mmCIF file of C-alpha atoms and ligand atoms in Angstrom:
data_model
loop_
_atom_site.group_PDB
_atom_site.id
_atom_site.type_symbol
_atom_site.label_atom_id
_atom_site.label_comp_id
_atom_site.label_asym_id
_atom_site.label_seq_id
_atom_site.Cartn_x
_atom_site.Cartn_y
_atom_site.Cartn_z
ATOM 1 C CA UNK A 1 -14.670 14.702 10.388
ATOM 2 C CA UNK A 2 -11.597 16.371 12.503
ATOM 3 C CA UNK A 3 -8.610 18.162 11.167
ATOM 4 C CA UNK A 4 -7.053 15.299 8.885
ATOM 5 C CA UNK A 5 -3.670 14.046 10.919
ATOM 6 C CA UNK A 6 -0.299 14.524 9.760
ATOM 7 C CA UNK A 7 0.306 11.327 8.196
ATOM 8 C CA UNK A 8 4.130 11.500 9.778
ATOM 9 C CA UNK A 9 3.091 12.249 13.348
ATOM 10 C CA UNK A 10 0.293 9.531 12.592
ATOM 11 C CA UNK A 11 2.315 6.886 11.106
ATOM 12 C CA UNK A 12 4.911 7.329 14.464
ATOM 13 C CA UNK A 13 2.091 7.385 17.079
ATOM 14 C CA UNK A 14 0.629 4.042 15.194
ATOM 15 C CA UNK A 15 4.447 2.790 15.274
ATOM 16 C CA UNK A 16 4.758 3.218 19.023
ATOM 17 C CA UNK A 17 1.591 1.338 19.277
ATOM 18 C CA UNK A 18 2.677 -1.703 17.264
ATOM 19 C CA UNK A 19 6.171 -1.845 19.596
ATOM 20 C CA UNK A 20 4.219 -2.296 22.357
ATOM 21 C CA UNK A 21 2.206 -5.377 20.891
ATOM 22 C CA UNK A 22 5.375 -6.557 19.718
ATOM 23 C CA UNK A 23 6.717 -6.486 23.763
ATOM 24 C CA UNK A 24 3.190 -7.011 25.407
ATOM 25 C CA UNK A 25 3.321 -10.440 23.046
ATOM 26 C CA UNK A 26 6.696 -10.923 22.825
ATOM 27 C CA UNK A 27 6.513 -11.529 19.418
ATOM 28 C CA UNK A 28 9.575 -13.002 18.392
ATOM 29 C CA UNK A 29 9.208 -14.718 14.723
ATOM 30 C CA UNK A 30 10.751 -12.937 12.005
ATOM 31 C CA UNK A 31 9.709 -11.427 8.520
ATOM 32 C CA UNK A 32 11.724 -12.261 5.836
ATOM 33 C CA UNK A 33 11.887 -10.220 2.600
ATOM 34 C CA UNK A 34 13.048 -11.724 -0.622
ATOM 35 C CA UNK A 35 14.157 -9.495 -3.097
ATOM 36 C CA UNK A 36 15.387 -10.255 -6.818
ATOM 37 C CA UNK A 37 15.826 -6.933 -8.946
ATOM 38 C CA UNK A 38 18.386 -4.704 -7.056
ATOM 39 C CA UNK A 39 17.900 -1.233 -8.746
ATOM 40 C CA UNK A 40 17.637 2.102 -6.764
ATOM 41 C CA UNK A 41 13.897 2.377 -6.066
ATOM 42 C CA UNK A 42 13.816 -1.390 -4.993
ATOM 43 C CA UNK A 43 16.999 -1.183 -2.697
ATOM 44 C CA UNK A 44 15.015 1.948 -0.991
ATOM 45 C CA UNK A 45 11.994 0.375 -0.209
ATOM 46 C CA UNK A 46 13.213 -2.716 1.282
ATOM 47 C CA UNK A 47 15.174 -1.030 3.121
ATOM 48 C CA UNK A 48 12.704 1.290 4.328
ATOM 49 C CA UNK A 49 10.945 -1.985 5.087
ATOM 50 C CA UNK A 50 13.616 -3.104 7.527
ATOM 51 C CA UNK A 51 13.845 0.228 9.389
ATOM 52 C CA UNK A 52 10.423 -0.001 10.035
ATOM 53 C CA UNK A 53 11.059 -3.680 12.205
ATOM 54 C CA UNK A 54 14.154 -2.142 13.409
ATOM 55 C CA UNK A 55 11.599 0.348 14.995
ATOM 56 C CA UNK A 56 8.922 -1.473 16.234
ATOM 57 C CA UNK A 57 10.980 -4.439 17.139
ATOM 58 C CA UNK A 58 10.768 -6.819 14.421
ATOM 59 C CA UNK A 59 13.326 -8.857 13.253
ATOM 60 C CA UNK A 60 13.930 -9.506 9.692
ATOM 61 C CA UNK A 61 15.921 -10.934 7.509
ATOM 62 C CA UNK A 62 16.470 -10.101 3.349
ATOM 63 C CA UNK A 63 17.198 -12.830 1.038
ATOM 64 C CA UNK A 64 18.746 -11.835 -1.960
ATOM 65 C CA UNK A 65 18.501 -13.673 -5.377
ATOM 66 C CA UNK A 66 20.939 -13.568 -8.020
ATOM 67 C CA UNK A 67 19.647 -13.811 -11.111
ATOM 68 C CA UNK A 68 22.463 -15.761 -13.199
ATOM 69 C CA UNK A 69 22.246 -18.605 -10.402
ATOM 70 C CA UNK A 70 18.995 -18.918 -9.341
ATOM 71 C CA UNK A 71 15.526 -19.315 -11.375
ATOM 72 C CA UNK A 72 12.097 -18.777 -10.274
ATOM 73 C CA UNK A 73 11.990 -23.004 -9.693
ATOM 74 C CA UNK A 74 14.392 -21.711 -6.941
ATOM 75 C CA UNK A 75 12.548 -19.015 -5.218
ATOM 76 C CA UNK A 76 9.397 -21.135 -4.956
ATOM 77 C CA UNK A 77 11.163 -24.136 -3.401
ATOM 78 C CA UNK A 78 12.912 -21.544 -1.090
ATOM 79 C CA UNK A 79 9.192 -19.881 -0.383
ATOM 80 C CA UNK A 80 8.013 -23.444 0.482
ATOM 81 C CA UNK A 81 11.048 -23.845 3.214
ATOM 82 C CA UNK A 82 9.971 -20.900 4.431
ATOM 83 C CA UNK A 83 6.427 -21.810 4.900
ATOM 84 C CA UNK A 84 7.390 -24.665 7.242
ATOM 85 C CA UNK A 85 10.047 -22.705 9.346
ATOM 86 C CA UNK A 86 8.993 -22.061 12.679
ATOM 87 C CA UNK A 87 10.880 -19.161 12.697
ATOM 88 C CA UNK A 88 8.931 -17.406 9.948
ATOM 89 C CA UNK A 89 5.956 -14.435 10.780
ATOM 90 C CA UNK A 90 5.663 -12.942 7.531
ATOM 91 C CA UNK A 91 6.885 -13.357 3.782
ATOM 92 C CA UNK A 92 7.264 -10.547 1.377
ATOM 93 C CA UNK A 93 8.584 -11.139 -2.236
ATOM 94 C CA UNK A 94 9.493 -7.911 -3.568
ATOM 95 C CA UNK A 95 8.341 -7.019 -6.488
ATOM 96 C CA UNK A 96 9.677 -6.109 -9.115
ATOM 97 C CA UNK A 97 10.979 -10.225 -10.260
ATOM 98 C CA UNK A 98 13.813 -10.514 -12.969
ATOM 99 C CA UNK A 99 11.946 -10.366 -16.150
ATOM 100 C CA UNK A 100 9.829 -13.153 -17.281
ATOM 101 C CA UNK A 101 9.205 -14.837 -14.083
ATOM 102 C CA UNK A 102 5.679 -15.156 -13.265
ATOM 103 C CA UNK A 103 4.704 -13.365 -10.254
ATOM 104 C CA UNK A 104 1.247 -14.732 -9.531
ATOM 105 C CA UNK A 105 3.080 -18.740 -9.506
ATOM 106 C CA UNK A 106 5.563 -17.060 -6.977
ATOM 107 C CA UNK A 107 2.953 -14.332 -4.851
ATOM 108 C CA UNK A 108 0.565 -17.690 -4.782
ATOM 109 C CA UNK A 109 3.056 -20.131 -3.113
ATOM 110 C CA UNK A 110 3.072 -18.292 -0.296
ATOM 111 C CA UNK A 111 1.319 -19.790 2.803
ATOM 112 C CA UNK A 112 -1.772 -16.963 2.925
ATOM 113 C CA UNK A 113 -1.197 -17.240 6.653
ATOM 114 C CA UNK A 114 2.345 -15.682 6.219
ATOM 115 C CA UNK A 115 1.370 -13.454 3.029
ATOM 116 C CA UNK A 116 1.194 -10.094 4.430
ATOM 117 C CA UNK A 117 1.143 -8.239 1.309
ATOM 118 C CA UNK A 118 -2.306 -9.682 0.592
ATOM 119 C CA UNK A 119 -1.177 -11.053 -2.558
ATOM 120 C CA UNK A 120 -2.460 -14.223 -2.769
ATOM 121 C CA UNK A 121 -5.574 -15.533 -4.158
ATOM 122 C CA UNK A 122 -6.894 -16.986 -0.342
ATOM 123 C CA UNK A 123 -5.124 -14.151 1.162
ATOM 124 C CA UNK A 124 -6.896 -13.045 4.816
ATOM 125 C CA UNK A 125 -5.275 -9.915 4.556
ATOM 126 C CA UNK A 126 -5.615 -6.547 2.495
ATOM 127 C CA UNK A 127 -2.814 -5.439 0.331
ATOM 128 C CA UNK A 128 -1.065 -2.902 2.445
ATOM 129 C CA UNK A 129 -2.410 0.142 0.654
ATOM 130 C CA UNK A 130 -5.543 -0.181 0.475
ATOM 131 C CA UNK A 131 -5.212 -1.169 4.609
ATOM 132 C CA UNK A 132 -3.023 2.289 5.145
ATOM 133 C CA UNK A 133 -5.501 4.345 3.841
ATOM 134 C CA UNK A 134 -8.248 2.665 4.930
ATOM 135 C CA UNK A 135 -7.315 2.792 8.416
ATOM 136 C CA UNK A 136 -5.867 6.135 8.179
ATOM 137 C CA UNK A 137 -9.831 7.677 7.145
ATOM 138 C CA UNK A 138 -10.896 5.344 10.169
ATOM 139 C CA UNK A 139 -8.800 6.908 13.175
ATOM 140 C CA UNK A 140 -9.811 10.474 11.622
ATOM 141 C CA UNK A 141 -13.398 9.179 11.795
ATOM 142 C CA UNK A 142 -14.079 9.502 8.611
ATOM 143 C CA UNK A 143 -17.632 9.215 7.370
ATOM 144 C CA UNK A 144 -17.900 6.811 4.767
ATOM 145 C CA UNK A 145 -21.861 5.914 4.483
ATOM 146 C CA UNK A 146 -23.637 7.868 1.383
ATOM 147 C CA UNK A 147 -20.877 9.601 0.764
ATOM 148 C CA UNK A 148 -19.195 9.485 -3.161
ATOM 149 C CA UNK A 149 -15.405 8.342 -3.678
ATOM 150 C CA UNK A 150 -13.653 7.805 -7.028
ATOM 151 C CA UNK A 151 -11.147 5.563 -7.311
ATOM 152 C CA UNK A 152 -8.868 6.533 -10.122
ATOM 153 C CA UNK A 153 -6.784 3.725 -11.683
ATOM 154 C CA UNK A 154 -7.671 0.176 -11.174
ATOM 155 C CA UNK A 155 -4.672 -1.921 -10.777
ATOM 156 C CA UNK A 156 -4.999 -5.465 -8.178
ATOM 157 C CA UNK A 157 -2.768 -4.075 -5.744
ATOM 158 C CA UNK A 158 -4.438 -0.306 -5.136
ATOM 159 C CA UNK A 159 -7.597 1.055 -6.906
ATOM 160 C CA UNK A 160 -9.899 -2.363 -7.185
ATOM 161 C CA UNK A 161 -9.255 -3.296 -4.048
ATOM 162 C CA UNK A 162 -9.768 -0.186 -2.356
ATOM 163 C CA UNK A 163 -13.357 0.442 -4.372
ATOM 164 C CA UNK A 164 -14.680 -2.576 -3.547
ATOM 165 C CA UNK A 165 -13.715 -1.827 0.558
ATOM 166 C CA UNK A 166 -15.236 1.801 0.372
ATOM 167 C CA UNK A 167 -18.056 0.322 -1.598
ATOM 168 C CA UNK A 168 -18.453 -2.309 1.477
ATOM 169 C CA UNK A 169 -18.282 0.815 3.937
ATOM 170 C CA UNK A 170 -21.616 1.965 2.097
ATOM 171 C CA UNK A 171 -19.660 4.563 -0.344
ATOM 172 C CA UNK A 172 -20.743 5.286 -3.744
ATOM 173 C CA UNK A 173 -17.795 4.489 -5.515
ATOM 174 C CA UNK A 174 -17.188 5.511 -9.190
ATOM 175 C CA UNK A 175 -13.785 3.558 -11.104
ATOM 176 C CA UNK A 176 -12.162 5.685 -13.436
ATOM 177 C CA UNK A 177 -9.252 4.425 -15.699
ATOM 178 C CA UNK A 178 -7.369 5.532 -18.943
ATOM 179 C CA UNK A 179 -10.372 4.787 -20.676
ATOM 180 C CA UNK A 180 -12.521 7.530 -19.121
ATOM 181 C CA UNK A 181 -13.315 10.892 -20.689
ATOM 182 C CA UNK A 182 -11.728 14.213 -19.257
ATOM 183 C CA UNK A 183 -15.326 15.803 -18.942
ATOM 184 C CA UNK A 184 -16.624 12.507 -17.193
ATOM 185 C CA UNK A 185 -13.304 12.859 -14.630
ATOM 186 C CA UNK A 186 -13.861 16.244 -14.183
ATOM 187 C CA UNK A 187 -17.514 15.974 -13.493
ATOM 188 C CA UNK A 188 -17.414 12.804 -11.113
ATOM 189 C CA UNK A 189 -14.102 15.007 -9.584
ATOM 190 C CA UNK A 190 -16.753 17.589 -8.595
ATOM 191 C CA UNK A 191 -19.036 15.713 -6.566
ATOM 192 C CA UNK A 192 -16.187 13.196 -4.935
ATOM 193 C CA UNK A 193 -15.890 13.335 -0.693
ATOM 194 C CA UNK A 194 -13.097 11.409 -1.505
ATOM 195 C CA UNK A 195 -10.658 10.496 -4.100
ATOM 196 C CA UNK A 196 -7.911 8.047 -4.150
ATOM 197 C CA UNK A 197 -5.621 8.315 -7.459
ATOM 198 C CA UNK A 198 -3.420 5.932 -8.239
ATOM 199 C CA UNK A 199 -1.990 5.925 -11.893
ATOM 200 C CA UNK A 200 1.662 6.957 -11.592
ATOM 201 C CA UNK A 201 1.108 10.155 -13.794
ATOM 202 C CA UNK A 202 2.945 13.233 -11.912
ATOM 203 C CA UNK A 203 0.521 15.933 -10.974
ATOM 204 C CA UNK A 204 -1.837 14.134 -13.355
ATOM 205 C CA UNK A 205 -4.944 16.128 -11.277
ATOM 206 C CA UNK A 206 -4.336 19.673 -11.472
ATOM 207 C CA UNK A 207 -5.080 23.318 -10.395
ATOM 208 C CA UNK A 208 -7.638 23.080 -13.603
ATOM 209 C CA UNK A 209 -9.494 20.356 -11.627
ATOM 210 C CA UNK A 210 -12.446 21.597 -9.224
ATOM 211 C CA UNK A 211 -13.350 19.704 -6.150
ATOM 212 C CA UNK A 212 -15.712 19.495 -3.235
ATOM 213 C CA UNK A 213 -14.511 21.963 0.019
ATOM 214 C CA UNK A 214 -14.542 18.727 2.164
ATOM 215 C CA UNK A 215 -13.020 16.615 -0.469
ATOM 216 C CA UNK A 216 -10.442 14.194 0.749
ATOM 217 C CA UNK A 217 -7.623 13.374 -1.280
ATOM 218 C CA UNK A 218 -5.465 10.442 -1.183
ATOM 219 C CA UNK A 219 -2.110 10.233 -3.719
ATOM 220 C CA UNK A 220 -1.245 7.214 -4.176
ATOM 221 C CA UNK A 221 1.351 8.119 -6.844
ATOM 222 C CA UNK A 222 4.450 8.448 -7.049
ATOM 223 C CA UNK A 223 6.871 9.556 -10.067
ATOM 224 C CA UNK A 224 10.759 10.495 -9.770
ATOM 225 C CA UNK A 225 11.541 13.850 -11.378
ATOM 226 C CA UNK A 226 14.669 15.486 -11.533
ATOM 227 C CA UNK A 227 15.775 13.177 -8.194
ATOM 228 C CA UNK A 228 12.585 14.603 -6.774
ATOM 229 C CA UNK A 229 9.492 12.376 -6.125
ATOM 230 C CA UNK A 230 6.446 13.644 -7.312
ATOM 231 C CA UNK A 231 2.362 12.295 -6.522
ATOM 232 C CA UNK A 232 -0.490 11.994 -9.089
ATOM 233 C CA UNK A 233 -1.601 15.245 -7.864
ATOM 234 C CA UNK A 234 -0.844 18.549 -7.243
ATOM 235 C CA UNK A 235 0.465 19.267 -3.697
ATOM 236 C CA UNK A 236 -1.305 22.916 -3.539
ATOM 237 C CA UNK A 237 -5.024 21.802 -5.160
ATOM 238 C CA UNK A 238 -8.137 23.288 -3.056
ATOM 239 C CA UNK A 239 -9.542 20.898 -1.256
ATOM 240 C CA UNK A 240 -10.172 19.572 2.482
ATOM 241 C CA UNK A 241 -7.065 17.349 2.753
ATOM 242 C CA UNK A 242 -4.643 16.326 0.217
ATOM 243 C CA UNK A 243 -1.995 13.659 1.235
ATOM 244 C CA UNK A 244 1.451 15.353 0.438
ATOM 245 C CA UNK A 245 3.799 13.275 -1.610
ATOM 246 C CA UNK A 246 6.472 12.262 0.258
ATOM 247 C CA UNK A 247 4.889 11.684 2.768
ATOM 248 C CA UNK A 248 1.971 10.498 2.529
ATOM 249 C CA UNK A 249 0.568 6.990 1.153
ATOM 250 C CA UNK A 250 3.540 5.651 1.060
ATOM 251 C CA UNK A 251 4.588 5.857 5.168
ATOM 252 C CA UNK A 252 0.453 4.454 5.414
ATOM 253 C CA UNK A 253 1.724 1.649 2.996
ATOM 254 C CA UNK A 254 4.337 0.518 5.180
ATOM 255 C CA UNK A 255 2.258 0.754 8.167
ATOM 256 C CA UNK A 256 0.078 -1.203 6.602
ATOM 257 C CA UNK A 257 2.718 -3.597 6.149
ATOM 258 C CA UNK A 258 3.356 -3.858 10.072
ATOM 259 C CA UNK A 259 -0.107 -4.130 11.133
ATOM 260 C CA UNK A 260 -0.608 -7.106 8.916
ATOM 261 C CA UNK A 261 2.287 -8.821 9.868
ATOM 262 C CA UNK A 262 1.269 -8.605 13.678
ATOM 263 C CA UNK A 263 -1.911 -9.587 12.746
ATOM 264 C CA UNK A 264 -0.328 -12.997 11.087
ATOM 265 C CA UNK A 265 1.334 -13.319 14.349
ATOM 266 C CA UNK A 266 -2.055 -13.538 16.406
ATOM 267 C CA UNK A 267 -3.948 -16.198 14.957
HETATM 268 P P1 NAP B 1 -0.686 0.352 -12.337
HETATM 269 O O1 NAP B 1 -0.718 -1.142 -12.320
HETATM 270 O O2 NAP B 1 0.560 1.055 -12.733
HETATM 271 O O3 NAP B 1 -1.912 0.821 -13.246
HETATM 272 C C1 NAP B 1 -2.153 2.162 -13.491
HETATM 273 C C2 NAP B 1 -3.631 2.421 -13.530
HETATM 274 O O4 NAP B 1 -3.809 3.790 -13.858
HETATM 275 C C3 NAP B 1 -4.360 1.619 -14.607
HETATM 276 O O5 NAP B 1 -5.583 1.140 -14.111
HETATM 277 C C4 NAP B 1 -4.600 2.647 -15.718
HETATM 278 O O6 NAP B 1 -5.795 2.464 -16.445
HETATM 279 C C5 NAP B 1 -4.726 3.910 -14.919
HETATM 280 N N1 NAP B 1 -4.388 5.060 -15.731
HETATM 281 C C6 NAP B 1 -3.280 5.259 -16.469
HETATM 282 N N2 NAP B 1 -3.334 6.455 -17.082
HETATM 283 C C7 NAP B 1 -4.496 7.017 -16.703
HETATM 284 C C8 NAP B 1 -5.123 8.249 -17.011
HETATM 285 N N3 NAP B 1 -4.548 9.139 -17.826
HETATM 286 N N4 NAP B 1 -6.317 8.509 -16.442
HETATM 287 C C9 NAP B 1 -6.914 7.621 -15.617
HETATM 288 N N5 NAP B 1 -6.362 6.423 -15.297
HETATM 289 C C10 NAP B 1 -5.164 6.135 -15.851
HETATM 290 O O7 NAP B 1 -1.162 0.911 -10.922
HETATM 291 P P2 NAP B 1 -0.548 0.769 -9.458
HETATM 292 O O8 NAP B 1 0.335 -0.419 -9.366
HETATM 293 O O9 NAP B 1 -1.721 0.917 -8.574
HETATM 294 O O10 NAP B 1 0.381 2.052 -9.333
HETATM 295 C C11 NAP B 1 -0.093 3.353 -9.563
HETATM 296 C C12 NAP B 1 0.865 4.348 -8.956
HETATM 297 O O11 NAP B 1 0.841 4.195 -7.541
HETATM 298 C C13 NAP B 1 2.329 4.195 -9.346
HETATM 299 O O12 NAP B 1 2.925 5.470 -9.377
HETATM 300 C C14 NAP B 1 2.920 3.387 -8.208
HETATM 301 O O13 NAP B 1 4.315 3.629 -8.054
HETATM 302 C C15 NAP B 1 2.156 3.981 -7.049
HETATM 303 N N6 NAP B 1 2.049 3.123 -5.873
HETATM 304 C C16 NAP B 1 2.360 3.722 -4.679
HETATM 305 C C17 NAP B 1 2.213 3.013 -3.520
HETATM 306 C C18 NAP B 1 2.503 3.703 -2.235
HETATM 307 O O14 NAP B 1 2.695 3.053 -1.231
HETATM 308 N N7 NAP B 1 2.498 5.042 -2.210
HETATM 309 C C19 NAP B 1 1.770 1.691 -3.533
HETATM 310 C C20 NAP B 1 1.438 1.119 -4.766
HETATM 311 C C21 NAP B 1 1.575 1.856 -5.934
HETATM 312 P P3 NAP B 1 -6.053 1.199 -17.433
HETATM 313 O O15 NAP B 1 -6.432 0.085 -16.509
HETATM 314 O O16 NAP B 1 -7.144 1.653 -18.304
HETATM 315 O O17 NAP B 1 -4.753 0.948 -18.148
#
């Protein structure tokens, strides 16, 4: 394995790549976002979402919901117009929905082909997490075969689907979860190449916490203190790499993001 990348010099070197697909295939359809709850943290990542097609060349459009005039019977007829629009490269429903609507009726009628967060049951494509990180370890040539990664947390979106991909790149992948003992963590911590946490519990993994000199770390995380936003892990543990937090997962995330939607464009 090399020196780990900077994820930001990464991230804009991948970016520059993607703008030239875009122009080499004049790829011209657009992704639309659709996003109900309008709070702080949701406003910030959809927008982050449109500067990243701003920079490689995408065009998007947002579709706002209002919640006293529309209902969810709404956003699935408008997700079926979509479907069938010419126009239309990639659909992203924003999560979090106004309360009580059900989000697997409204991530599943999505046409797979357009349903580049990897959300739905026949989805092609991985959730954009699990695809940032994954091909993050690939470009730094990684070495996956034999070696041990724990996966902490297993929500559908992050840590199951990224143990069962390491686990299909020949890793020996151990699950951990709020169920697991402190002693088991700390022993499976020990022996881990790698270790993707993803429970949403600032600097859950500590200076207390021992790990491997080559051990890889990837935060997933991410907490708001004090304004500030904080990972799942310590910034300063010893270790090989840590992903810093900002920073980090989150810019693979959206990169993830891209890559799937040009790769809905070139079916
Ligand atoms: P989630 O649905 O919030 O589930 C949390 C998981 O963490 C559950 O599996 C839970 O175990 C586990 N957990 C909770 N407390 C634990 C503890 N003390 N020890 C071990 N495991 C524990 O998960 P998520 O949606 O994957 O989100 C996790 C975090 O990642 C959040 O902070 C979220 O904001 C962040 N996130 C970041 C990105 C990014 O791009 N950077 C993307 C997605 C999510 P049980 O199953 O036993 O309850």
């Amino acid at each position: 394995m090399n020196n780990m990348k900077i994820i930001k010099e990464y991230v804009l070197e991948q970016k520059n790549l993607i703008k030239k697909t875009v122009e080499k295939y004049q790829i011209n359809k657009k992704l639309v976002i659709i996003q109900s709850v309008s709070d702080g943290a949701t406003n910030a990542y959809v927008k982050g979402k449109c500067k990243d097609c701003d920079e490689v060349g995408i065009a998007h459009e947002v579709i706002r919901l209002d919640e006293s005039a529309h209902d969810i019977d709404y956003l699935v007829n408008l997700i079926k117009k979509l479907n069938i629009d010419e126009t239309v490269g990639g659909i992203i429903v924003q999560l979090p929905l106004f309360d009580g609507w059900d989000v697997e009726r409204v991530q599943n009628a999505i046409d797979p082909r357009l349903d580049i967060d990897g959300f739905h049951k026949l989805t092609k494509f991985l959730p954009a997490t699990p695809r940032g990180m994954i091909d993050y370890l690939n470009d730094n040539d990684f070495s996956f075969t034999g070696k041990n990664a724990v996966v902490i947390g297993r929500s559908e979106i992050v840590g199951r689907p990224m143990a069962k991909i390491l686990l299909d790149l020949n890793m020996n992948v151990t699950i951990t979860h709020s169920k697991t003992t402190n002693s088991d963590l700390r022993h499976y911590l020990e022996n881990a190449d790698l270790v993707v946490i993803a429970i949403g519990k600032a600097n859950f993994l500590d200076k207390t916490y021992k790990f491997k000199e080559n051990a890889v770390i990837l935060d997933v995380g991410i907490s708001r203190i004090d304004g500030h936003l904080v990972g799942d892990c310590e910034n300063d543990v010893q270790c090989y790499f840590k992903s810093p937090v900002p920073g980090g997962v989150g810019l693979l995330t959206r990169l993830g993001l891209l890559k799937n939607f040009i790769d809905a464009q070139m079916e």
